[in-house]
Amino acid sequence: VEAGTTERLRTCRFEFGVHITVLTEEPLRQGVHFFKFVMHHIGGEQWCGLLRDCSQAGYSVEAPSLDAWAYYTGRPGGRSRRWAVGTPGNPLAAGAEAALHAAHRSVAPFQALEPSGDVIGMLVDMDAGAVAFDLNGKLQGACPIPPGVPLWVFTHLTSQGDHVELRKPPVHEANEETNAALGGELLDVSKGLDINDYSLYSCPVR
């Protein structure tokens, strides 16, 4: 960890294995916080966000089963995966791979990421119970999170060579649109697709 006058950093590289969930040492408990996930390399797909159950760290739990609120990056090159694909005519159907994943549901399509160079912004209000995500400064969406519950910042990596850097800039560096989203109408996470319901998927389950 490198400390600076304006932000704190943590870098994670995935060198072996199939998938891994990496989280902060301490959870968020109160207040407003701003984070940036700098995506240096995405070999497959990644999830970046907030995790409620810290026992899910490590290799034992695949991303669809995480108790989390996260930006799912999609897969560079457009290769669809089972937990990013909905039913025909649904806004989360194949082609809209990147999405907000919240409490085991794929809630709303987000912009897909390039294999390297994009930055996911995450603004969290622990007291109000809300989180907003942006990509390269452009708002993607905001949803409720459980108030009064400790939440860990996490990333879930799936491919050898994945490299993500976590930064914690001052809150005032979050853009105006992302700030406003926390106090606006939040996405209804109960209306999303169950990402563990395999009957919905139009591609084979691996």
mmCIF file with all atom_site columns, C-alpha atoms in Angstrom, residues 84-87 89-97 108-109:
data_model
loop_
_atom_site.group_PDB
_atom_site.id
_atom_site.type_symbol
_atom_site.label_atom_id
_atom_site.label_alt_id
_atom_site.label_comp_id
_atom_site.label_asym_id
_atom_site.label_entity_id
_atom_site.label_seq_id
_atom_site.pdbx_PDB_ins_code
_atom_site.Cartn_x
_atom_site.Cartn_y
_atom_site.Cartn_z
_atom_site.occupancy
_atom_site.B_iso_or_equiv
_atom_site.pdbx_formal_charge
_atom_site.auth_seq_id
_atom_site.auth_comp_id
_atom_site.auth_asym_id
_atom_site.auth_atom_id
_atom_site.pdbx_PDB_model_num
ATOM 1  C CA . ALA A 1 84  ? -24.590 -11.801 -18.057 1.00 0.00 ? 84  ALA A CA 1
ATOM 2  C CA . VAL A 1 85  ? -27.295 -13.184 -20.351 1.00 0.00 ? 85  VAL A CA 1
ATOM 3  C CA . GLY A 1 86  ? -31.058 -12.837 -19.957 1.00 0.00 ? 86  GLY A CA 1
ATOM 4  C CA . THR A 1 87  ? -34.113 -13.820 -21.950 1.00 0.00 ? 87  THR A CA 1
ATOM 5  C CA . GLY A 1 89  ? -36.235 -9.008  -25.394 1.00 0.00 ? 89  GLY A CA 1
ATOM 6  C CA . ASN A 1 90  ? -34.887 -8.369  -21.933 1.00 0.00 ? 90  ASN A CA 1
ATOM 7  C CA . PRO A 1 91  ? -32.544 -5.360  -21.594 1.00 0.00 ? 91  PRO A CA 1
ATOM 8  C CA . LEU A 1 92  ? -30.030 -7.682  -19.979 1.00 0.00 ? 92  LEU A CA 1
ATOM 9  C CA . ALA A 1 93  ? -30.044 -10.158 -22.867 1.00 0.00 ? 93  ALA A CA 1
ATOM 10 C CA . ALA A 1 94  ? -26.929 -11.155 -24.784 1.00 0.00 ? 94  ALA A CA 1
ATOM 11 C CA . GLY A 1 95  ? -25.062 -8.133  -26.071 1.00 0.00 ? 95  GLY A CA 1
ATOM 12 C CA . ALA A 1 96  ? -25.539 -6.111  -22.890 1.00 0.00 ? 96  ALA A CA 1
ATOM 13 C CA . GLU A 1 97  ? -23.047 -8.107  -20.901 1.00 0.00 ? 97  GLU A CA 1
ATOM 14 C CA . ALA A 1 108 ? -29.343 -2.942  -15.201 1.00 0.00 ? 108 ALA A CA 1
ATOM 15 C CA . PRO A 1 109 ? -27.010 -2.895  -18.207 1.00 0.00 ? 109 PRO A CA 1
#
